[in-house]
mmCIF file of C-alpha atoms in Angstrom:
data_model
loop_
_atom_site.group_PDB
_atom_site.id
_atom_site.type_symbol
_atom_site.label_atom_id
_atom_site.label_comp_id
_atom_site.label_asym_id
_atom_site.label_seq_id
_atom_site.Cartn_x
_atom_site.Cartn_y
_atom_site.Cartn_z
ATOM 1 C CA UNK A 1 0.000 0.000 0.000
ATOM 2 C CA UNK A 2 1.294 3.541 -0.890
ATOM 3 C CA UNK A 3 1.739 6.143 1.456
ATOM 4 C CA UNK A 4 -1.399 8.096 -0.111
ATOM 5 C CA UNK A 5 -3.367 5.026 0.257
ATOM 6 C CA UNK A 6 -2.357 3.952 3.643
ATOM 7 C CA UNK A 7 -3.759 7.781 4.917
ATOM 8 C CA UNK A 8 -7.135 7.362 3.714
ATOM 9 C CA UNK A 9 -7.634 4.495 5.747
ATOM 10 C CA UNK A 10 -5.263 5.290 8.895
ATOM 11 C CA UNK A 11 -7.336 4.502 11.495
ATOM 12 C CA UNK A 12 -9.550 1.680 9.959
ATOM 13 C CA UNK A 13 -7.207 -1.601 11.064
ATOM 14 C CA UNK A 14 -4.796 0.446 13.805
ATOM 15 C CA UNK A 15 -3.074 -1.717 15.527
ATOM 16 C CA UNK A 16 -0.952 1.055 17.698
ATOM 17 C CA UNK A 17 -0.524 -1.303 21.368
ATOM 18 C CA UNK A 18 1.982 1.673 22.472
ATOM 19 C CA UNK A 19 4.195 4.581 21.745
ATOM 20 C CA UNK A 20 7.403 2.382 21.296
ATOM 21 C CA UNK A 21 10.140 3.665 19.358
ATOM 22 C CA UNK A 22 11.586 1.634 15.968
ATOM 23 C CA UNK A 23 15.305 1.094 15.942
ATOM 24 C CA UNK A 24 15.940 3.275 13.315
ATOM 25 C CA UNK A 25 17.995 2.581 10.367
ATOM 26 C CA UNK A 26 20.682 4.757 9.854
ATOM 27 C CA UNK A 27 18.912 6.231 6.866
ATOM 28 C CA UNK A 28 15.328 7.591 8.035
ATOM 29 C CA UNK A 29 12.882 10.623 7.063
ATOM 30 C CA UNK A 30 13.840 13.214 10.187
ATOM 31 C CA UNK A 31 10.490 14.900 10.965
ATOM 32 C CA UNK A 32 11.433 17.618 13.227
ATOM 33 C CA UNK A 33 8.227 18.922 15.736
ATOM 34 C CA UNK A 34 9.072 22.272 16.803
ATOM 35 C CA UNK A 35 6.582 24.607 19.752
ATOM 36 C CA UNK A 36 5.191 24.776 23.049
ATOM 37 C CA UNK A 37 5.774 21.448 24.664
ATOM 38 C CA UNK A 38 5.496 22.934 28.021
ATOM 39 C CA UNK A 39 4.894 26.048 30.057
ATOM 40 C CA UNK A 40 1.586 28.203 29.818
ATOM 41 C CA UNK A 41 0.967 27.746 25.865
ATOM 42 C CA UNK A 42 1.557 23.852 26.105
ATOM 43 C CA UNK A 43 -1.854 22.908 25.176
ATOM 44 C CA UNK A 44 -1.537 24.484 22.216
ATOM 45 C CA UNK A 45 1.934 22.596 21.107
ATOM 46 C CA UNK A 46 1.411 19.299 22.518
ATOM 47 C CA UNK A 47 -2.031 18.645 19.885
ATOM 48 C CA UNK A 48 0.989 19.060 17.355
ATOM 49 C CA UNK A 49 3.336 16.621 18.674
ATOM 50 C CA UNK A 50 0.240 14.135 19.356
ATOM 51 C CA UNK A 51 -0.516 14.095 15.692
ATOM 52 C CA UNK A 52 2.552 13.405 14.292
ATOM 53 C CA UNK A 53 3.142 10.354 16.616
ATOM 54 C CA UNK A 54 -0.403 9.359 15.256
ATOM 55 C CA UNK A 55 0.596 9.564 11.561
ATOM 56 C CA UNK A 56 4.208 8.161 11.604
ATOM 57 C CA UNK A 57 3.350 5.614 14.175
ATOM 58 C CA UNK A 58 1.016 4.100 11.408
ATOM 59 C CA UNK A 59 3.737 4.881 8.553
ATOM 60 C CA UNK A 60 6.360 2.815 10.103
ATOM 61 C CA UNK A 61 3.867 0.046 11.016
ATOM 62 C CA UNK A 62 3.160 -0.051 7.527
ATOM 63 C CA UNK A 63 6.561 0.003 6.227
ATOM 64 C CA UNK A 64 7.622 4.164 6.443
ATOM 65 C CA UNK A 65 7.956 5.730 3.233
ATOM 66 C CA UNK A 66 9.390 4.713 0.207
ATOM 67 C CA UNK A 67 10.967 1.850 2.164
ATOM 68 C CA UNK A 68 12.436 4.441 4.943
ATOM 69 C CA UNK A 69 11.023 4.675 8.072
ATOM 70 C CA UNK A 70 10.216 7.877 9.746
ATOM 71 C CA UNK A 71 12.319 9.713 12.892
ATOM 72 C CA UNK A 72 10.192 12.539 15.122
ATOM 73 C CA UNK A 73 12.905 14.682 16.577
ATOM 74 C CA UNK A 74 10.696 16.587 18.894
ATOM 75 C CA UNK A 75 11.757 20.203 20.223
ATOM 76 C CA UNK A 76 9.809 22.310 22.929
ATOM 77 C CA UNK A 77 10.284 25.642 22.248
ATOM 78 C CA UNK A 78 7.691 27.346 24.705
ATOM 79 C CA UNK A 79 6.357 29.682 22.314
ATOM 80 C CA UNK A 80 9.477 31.965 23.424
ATOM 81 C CA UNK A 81 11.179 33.571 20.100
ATOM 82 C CA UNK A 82 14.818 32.979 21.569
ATOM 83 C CA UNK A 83 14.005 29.269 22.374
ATOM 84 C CA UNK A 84 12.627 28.866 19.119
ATOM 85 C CA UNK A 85 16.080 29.810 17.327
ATOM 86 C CA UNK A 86 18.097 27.366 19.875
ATOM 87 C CA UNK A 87 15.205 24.805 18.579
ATOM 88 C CA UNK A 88 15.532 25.813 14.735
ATOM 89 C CA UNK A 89 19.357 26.102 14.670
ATOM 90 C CA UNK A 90 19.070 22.006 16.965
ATOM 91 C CA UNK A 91 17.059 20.714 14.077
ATOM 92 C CA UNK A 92 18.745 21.559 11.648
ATOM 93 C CA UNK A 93 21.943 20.221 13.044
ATOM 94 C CA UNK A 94 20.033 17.258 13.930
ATOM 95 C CA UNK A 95 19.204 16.553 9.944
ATOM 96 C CA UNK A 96 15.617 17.176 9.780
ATOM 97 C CA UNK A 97 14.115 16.446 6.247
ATOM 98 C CA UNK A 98 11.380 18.872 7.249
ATOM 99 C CA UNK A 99 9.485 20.514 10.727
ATOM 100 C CA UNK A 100 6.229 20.429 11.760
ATOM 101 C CA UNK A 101 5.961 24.049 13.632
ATOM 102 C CA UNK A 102 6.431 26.094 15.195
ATOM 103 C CA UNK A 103 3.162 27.030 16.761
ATOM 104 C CA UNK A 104 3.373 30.800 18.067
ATOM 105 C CA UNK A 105 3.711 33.060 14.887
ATOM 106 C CA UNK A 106 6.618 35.111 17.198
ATOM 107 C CA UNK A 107 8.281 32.176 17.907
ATOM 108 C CA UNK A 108 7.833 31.068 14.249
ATOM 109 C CA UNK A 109 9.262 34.484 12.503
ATOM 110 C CA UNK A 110 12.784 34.226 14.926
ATOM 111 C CA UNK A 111 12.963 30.534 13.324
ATOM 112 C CA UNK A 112 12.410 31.193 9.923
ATOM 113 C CA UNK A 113 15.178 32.448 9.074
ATOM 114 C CA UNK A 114 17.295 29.509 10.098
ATOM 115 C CA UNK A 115 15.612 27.300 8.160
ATOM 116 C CA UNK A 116 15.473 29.608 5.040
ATOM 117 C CA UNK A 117 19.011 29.518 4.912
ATOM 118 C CA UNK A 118 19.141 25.527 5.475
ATOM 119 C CA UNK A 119 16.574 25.364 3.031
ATOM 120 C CA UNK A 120 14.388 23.728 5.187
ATOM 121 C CA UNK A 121 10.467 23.167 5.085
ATOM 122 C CA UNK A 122 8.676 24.488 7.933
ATOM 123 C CA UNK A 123 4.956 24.113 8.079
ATOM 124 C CA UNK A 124 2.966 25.413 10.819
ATOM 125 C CA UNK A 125 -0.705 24.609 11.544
ATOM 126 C CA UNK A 126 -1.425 27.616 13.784
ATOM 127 C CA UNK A 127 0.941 30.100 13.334
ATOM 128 C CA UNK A 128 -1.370 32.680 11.551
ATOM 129 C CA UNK A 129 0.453 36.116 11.188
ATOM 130 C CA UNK A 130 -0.008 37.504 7.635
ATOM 131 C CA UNK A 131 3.651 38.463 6.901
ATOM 132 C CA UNK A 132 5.104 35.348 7.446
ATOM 133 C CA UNK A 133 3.657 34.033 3.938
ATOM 134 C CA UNK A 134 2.633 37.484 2.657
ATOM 135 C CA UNK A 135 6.455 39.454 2.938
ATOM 136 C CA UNK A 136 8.019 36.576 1.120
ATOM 137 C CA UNK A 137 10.575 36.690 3.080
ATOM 138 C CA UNK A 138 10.266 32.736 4.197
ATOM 139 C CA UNK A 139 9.952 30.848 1.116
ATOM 140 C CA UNK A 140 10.437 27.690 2.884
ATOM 141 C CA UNK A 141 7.640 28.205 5.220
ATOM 142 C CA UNK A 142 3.882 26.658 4.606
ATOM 143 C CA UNK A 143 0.892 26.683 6.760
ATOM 144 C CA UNK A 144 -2.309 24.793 7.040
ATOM 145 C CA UNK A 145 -4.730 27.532 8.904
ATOM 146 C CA UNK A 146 -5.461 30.245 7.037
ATOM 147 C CA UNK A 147 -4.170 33.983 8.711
ATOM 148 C CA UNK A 148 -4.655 36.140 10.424
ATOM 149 C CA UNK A 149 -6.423 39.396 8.408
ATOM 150 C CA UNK A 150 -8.411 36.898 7.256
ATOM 151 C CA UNK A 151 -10.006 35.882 10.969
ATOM 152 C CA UNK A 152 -10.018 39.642 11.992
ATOM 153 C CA UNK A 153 -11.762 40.620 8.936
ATOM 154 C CA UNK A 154 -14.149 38.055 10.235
ATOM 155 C CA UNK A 155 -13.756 39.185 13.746
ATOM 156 C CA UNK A 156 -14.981 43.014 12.513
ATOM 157 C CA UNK A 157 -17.970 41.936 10.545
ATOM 158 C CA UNK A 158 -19.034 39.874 13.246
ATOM 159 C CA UNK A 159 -19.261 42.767 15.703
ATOM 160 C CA UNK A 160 -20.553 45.058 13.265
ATOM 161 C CA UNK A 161 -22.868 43.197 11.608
ATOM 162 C CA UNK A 162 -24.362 40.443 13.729
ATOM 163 C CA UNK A 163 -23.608 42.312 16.943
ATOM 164 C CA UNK A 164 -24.418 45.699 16.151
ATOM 165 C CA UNK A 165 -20.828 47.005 17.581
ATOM 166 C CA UNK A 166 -20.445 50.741 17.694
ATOM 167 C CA UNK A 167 -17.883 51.976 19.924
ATOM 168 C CA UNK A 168 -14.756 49.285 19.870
ATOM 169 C CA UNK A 169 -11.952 49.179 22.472
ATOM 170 C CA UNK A 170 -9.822 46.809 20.150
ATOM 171 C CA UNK A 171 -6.802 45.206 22.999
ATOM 172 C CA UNK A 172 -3.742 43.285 21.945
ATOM 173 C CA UNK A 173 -0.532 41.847 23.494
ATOM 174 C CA UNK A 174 2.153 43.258 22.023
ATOM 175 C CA UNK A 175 3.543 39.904 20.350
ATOM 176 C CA UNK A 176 3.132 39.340 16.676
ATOM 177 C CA UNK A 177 0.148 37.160 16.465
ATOM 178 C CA UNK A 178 -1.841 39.335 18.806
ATOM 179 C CA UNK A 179 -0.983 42.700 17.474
ATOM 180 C CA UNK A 180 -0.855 41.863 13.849
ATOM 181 C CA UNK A 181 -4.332 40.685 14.288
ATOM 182 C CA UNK A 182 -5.669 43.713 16.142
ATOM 183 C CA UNK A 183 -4.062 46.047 13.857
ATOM 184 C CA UNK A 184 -5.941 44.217 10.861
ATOM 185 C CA UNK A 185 -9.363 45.010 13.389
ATOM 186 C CA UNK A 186 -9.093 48.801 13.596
ATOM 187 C CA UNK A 187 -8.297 49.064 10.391
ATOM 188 C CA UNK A 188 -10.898 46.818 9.312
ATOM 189 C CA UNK A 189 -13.184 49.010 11.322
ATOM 190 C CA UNK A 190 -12.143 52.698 10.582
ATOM 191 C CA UNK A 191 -12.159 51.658 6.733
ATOM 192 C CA UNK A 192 -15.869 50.798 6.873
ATOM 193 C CA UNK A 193 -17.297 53.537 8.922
ATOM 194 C CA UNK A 194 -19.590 51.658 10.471
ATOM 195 C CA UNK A 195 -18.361 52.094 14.242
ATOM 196 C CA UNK A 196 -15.711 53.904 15.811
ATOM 197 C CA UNK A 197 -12.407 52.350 17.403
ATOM 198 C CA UNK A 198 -12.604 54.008 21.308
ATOM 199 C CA UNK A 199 -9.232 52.892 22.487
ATOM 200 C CA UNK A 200 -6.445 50.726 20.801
ATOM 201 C CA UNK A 201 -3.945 49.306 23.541
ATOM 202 C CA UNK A 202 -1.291 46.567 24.401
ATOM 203 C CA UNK A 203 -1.020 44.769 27.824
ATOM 204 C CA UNK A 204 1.444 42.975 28.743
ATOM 205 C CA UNK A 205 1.504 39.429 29.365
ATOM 206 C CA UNK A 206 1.889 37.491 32.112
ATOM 207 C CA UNK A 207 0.599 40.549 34.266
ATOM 208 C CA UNK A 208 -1.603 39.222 37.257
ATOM 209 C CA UNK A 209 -3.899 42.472 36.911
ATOM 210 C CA UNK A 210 -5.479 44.793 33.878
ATOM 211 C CA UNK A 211 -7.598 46.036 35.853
ATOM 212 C CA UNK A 212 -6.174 49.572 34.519
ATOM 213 C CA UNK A 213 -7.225 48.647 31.045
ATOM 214 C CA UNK A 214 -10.765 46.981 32.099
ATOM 215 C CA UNK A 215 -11.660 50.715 33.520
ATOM 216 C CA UNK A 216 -10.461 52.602 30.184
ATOM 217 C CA UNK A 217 -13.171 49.833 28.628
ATOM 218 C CA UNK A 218 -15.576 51.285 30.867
ATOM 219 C CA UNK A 219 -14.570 54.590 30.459
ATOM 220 C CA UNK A 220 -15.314 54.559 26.607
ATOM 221 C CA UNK A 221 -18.549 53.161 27.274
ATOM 222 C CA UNK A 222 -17.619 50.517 24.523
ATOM 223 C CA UNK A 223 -19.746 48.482 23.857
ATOM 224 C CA UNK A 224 -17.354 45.327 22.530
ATOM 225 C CA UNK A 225 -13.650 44.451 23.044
ATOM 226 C CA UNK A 226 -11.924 42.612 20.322
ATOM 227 C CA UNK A 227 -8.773 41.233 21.363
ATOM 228 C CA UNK A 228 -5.834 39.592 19.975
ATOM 229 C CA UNK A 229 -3.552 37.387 21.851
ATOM 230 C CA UNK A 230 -3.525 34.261 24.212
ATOM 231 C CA UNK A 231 -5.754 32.654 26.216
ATOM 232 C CA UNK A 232 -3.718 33.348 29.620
ATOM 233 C CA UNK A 233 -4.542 37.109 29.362
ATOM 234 C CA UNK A 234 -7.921 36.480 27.924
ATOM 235 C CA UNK A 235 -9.045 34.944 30.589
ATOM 236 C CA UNK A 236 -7.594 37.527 33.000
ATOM 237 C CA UNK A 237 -9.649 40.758 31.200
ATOM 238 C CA UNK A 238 -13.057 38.730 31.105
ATOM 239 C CA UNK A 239 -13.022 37.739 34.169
ATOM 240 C CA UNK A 240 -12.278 41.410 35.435
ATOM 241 C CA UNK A 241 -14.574 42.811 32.945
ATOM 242 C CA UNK A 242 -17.806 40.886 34.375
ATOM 243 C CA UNK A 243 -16.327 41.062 38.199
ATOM 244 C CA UNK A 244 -16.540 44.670 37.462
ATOM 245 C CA UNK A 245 -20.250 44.369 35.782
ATOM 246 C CA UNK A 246 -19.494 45.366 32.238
ATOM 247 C CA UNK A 247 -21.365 43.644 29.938
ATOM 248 C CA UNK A 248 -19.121 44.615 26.764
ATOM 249 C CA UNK A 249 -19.534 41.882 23.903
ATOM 250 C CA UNK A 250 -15.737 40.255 23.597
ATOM 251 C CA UNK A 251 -14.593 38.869 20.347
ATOM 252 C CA UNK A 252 -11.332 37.472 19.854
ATOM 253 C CA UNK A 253 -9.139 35.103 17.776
ATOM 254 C CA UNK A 254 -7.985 31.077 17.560
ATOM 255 C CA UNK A 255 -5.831 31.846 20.463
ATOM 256 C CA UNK A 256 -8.544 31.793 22.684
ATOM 257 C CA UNK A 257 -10.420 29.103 21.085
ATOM 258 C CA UNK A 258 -9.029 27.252 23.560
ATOM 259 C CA UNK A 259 -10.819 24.804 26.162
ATOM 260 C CA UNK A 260 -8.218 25.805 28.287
ATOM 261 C CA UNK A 261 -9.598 29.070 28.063
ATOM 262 C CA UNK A 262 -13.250 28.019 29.203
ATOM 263 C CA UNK A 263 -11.470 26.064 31.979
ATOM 264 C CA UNK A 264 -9.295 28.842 33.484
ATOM 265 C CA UNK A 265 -12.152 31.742 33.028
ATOM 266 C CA UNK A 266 -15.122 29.693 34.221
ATOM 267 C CA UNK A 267 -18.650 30.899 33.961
ATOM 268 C CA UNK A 268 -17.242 34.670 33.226
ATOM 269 C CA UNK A 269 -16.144 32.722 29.584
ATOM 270 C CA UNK A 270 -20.060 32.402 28.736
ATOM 271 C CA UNK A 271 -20.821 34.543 25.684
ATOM 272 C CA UNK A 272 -17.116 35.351 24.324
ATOM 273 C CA UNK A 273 -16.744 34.925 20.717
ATOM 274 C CA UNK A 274 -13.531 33.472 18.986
ATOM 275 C CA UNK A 275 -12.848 32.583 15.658
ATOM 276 C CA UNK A 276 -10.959 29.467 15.048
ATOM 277 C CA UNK A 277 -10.630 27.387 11.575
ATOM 278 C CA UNK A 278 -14.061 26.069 9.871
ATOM 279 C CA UNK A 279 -15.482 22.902 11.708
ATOM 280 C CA UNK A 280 -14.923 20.076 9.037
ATOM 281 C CA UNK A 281 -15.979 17.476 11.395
ATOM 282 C CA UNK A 282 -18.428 15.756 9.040
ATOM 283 C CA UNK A 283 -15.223 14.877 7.243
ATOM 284 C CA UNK A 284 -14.535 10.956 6.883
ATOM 285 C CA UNK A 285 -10.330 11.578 7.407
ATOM 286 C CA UNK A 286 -11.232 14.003 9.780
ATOM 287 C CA UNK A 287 -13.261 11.667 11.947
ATOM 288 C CA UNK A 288 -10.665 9.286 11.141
ATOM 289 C CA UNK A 289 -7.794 11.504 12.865
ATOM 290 C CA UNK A 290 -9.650 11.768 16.167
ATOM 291 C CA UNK A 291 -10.780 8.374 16.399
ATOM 292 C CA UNK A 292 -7.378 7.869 15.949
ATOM 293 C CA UNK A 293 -5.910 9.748 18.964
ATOM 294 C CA UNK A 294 -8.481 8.534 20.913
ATOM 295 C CA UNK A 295 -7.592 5.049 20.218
ATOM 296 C CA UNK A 296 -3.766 5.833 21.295
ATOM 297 C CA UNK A 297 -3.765 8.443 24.196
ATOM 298 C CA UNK A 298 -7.542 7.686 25.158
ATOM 299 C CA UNK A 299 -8.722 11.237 25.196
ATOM 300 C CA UNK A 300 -9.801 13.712 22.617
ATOM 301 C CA UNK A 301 -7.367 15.902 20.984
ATOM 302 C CA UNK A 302 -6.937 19.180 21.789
ATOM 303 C CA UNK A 303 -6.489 22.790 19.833
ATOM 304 C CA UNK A 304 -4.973 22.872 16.329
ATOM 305 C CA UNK A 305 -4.428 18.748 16.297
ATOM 306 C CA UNK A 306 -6.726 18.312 12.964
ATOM 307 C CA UNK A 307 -4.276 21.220 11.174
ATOM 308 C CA UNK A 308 -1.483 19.389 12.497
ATOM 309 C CA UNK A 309 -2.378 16.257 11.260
ATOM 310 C CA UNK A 310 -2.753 17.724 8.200
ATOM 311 C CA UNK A 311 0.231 19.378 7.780
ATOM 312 C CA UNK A 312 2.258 15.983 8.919
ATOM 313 C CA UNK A 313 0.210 14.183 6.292
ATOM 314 C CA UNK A 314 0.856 16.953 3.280
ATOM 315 C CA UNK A 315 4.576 16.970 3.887
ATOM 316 C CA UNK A 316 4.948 13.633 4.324
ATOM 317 C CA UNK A 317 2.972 12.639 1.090
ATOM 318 C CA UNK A 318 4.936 15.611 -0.833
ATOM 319 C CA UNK A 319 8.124 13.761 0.164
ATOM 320 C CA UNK A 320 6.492 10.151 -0.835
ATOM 321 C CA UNK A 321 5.652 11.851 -4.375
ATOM 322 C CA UNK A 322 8.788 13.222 -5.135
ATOM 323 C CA UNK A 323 10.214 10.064 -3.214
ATOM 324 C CA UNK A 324 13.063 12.404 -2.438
ATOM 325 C CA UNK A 325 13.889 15.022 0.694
ATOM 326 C CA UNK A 326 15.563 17.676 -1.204
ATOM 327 C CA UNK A 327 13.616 20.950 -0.897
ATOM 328 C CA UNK A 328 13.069 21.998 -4.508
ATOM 329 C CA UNK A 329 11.622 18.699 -5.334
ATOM 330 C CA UNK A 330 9.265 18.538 -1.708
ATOM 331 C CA UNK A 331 8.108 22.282 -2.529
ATOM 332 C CA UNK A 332 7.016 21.407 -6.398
ATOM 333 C CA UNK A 333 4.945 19.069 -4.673
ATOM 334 C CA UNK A 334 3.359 20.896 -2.199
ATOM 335 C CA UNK A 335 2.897 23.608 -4.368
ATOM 336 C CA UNK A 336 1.504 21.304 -6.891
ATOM 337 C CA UNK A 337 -0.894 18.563 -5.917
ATOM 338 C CA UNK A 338 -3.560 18.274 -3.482
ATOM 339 C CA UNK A 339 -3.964 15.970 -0.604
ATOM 340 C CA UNK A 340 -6.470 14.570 1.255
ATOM 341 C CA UNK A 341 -6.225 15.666 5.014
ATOM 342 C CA UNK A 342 -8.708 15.975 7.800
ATOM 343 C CA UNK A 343 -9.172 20.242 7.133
ATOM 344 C CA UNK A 344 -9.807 19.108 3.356
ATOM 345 C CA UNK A 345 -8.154 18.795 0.181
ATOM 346 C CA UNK A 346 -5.294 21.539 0.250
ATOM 347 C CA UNK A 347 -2.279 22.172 -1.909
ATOM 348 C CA UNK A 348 -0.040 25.493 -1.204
ATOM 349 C CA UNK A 349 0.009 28.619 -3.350
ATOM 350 C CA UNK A 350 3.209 30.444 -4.303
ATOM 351 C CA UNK A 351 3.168 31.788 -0.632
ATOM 352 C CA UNK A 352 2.865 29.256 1.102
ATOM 353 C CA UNK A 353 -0.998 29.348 2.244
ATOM 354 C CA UNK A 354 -2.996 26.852 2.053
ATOM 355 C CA UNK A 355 -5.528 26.686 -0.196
ATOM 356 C CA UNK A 356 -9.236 25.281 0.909
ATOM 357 C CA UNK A 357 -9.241 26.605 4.588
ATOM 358 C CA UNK A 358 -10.654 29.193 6.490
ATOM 359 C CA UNK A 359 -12.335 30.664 9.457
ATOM 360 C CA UNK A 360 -15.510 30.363 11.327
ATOM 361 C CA UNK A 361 -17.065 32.416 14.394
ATOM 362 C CA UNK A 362 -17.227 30.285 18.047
ATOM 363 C CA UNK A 363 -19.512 30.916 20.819
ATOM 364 C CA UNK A 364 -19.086 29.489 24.170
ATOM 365 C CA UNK A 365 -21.968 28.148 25.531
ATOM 366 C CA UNK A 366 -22.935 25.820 27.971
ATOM 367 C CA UNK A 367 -18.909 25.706 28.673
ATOM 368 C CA UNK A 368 -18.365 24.735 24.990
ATOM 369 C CA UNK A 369 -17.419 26.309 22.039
ATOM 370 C CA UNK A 370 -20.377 26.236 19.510
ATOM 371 C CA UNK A 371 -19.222 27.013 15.480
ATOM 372 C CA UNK A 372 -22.354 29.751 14.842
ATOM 373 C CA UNK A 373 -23.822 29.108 11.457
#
């Protein structure tokens, strides 16, 4: 059975009794996994690493690829930029063939160029900042979620349109994921007209108070907050927005489309909006994928596993195809041919985006996100 076939059927017949590790061949496919393996962003990182256990442990059962089987050299990078280019400059010394990563779009952009200059395939299935396909500046660098003007152009209209926003305090935290996305919001919103941005301002992360900021939101009487960043601070400002009685609408972005964030903010996370990639559940290879993790770590997977999966599968099928490693021929292929994965059938554009994915708007409810139609 080919590679290609094997994936369309990788969870019908899986015989996975544990996580043991081949002896490898000297000669093996090097898969790096690069992002947050621990600290407060872990349970966006570890999803990654889950899925590409779940995909190669099935290759090498099967007999790897092209007759070679595949090596996961997994690197924790914490989502921290300078740990990321220890991680980057480790895998490539290490061999990789290509990376699954890095998570964090600032911890992606301090990688990048280490692996531009090895000429190494990164491919990232939540690392969303616009300029990292859009400047050209990473040719080496793919994605399976689509970015981030995208999600706050969907963000906006949401507010606007289905929420009836008119005064906006639009927050951020200063990284690159958060602010790139809330600078795509106000100007978004000051382009249409429709409503007026009241305040536009960074906190910093990690703070145990924003108090400050929650009283500027009342201060400006606005009527929604649209924030970009991480779930850690998310849950801080909610919670001290409805401790403090204001009932501003908050919309935000994948990074708090997080169960983690429902966890940590408790009933105060009833209400928020978040966008987060289209729900694609009724897909057969995407049903496949979490059956599939259930079957080998007995719980459901959590954010940003189904793009990882995807991206492990669209590399690894690339590199099957041109049944070669070397980057010129992997890219062709990617750029190329589409693949069956559990977001969809994707190929990459010139940039590096994936083609065939998108956004949807969350609610939670009932402490569960809920994709609104």
């Amino acid at each position: 059975m080919t590679f290609s076939g094997l994936l369309k059927s990788i969870v019908t017949g899986l015989a996975v009794t544990a996580l043991c590790v081949p002896a490898f061949a000297a000669d093996t496919i090097k898969l790096g996994v690069a992002g947050a393996h621990s600290g407060d962003l872990a349970s966006y990182g570890l999803p990654t690493v889950n899925a590409a256990k779940v995909v190669v442990e099935k290759i090498n059962a099967a007999g790897g690829i092209n007759g070679k089987q595949v090596e996961l050299l997994i690197q924790d990078d914490q989502c921290k930029p300078e740990q990321a280019t220890n991680v980057a400059t480790k895998l490539v010394s290490d061999g990789a063939n290509v990376v699954l990563g890095h998570i964090c779009s600032g911890a992606t952009k301090a990688a990048l160029p280490i692996y531009t200059e090895a000429k190494l395939i990164a491919m990232s299935p939540s690392a969303t900042n616009p300029m990292l396909t859009q400047s050209g500046d990473y040719p080496t660098f793919f994605r399976t979620i689509a970015s981030d003007d995208m999600q706050a152009r969907l963000g906006v209209d949401f507010a606007i349109e289905k929420l009836g926003a008119k005064k906006i305090a639009v927050l951020h935290d200063k990284g690159d994921y958060g602010k790139g996305y809330a600078e795509f919001a106000r100007k978004f919103i000051e382009e249409g007209g429709k409503a007026e941005v009241v305040m536009f301002e960074g906190v910093t992360p990690g703070a145990p108070d924003y108090s400050a900021v929650v009283q500027k939101i009342r201060r400006f009487k606005a009527d929604t907050v649209i924030y970009g960043g991480y779930h850690p601070e998310a849950s801080k400002i909610i919670s001290q927005m409805r401790k403090k009685r204001i009932k501003a609408n908050f919309v935000s972005d994948d990074g708090v489309k997080d169960d983690t964030f429902i966890k940590v903010a408790g009933k105060n996370a009833e209400g928020v909006y978040a966008s987060g990639p289209i729900d694609v559940s009724n897909l057969p290879m995407y049903k496949e994928a979490i059956a599939a993790h259930v079957k080998m770590f007995g719980s459901e997977p959590g954010a940003f596993y189904p793009a990882a999966y995807a991206a492990t599968v669209a590399m690894l099928t690339a590199i099957e195809r041109a049944d070669s490693t070397d980057y010129e021929a992997v890219t062709a292929k990617l750029r190329s041919e589409f693949v069956d994965t559990p977001v969809g059938k994707i190929k990459f554009n010139e940039k590096g985006d994936a083609e065939g994915v998108g956004f949807s708007m969350y609610q939670v409810q009932n402490g569960k996100y809920i994709e609104l139609k």
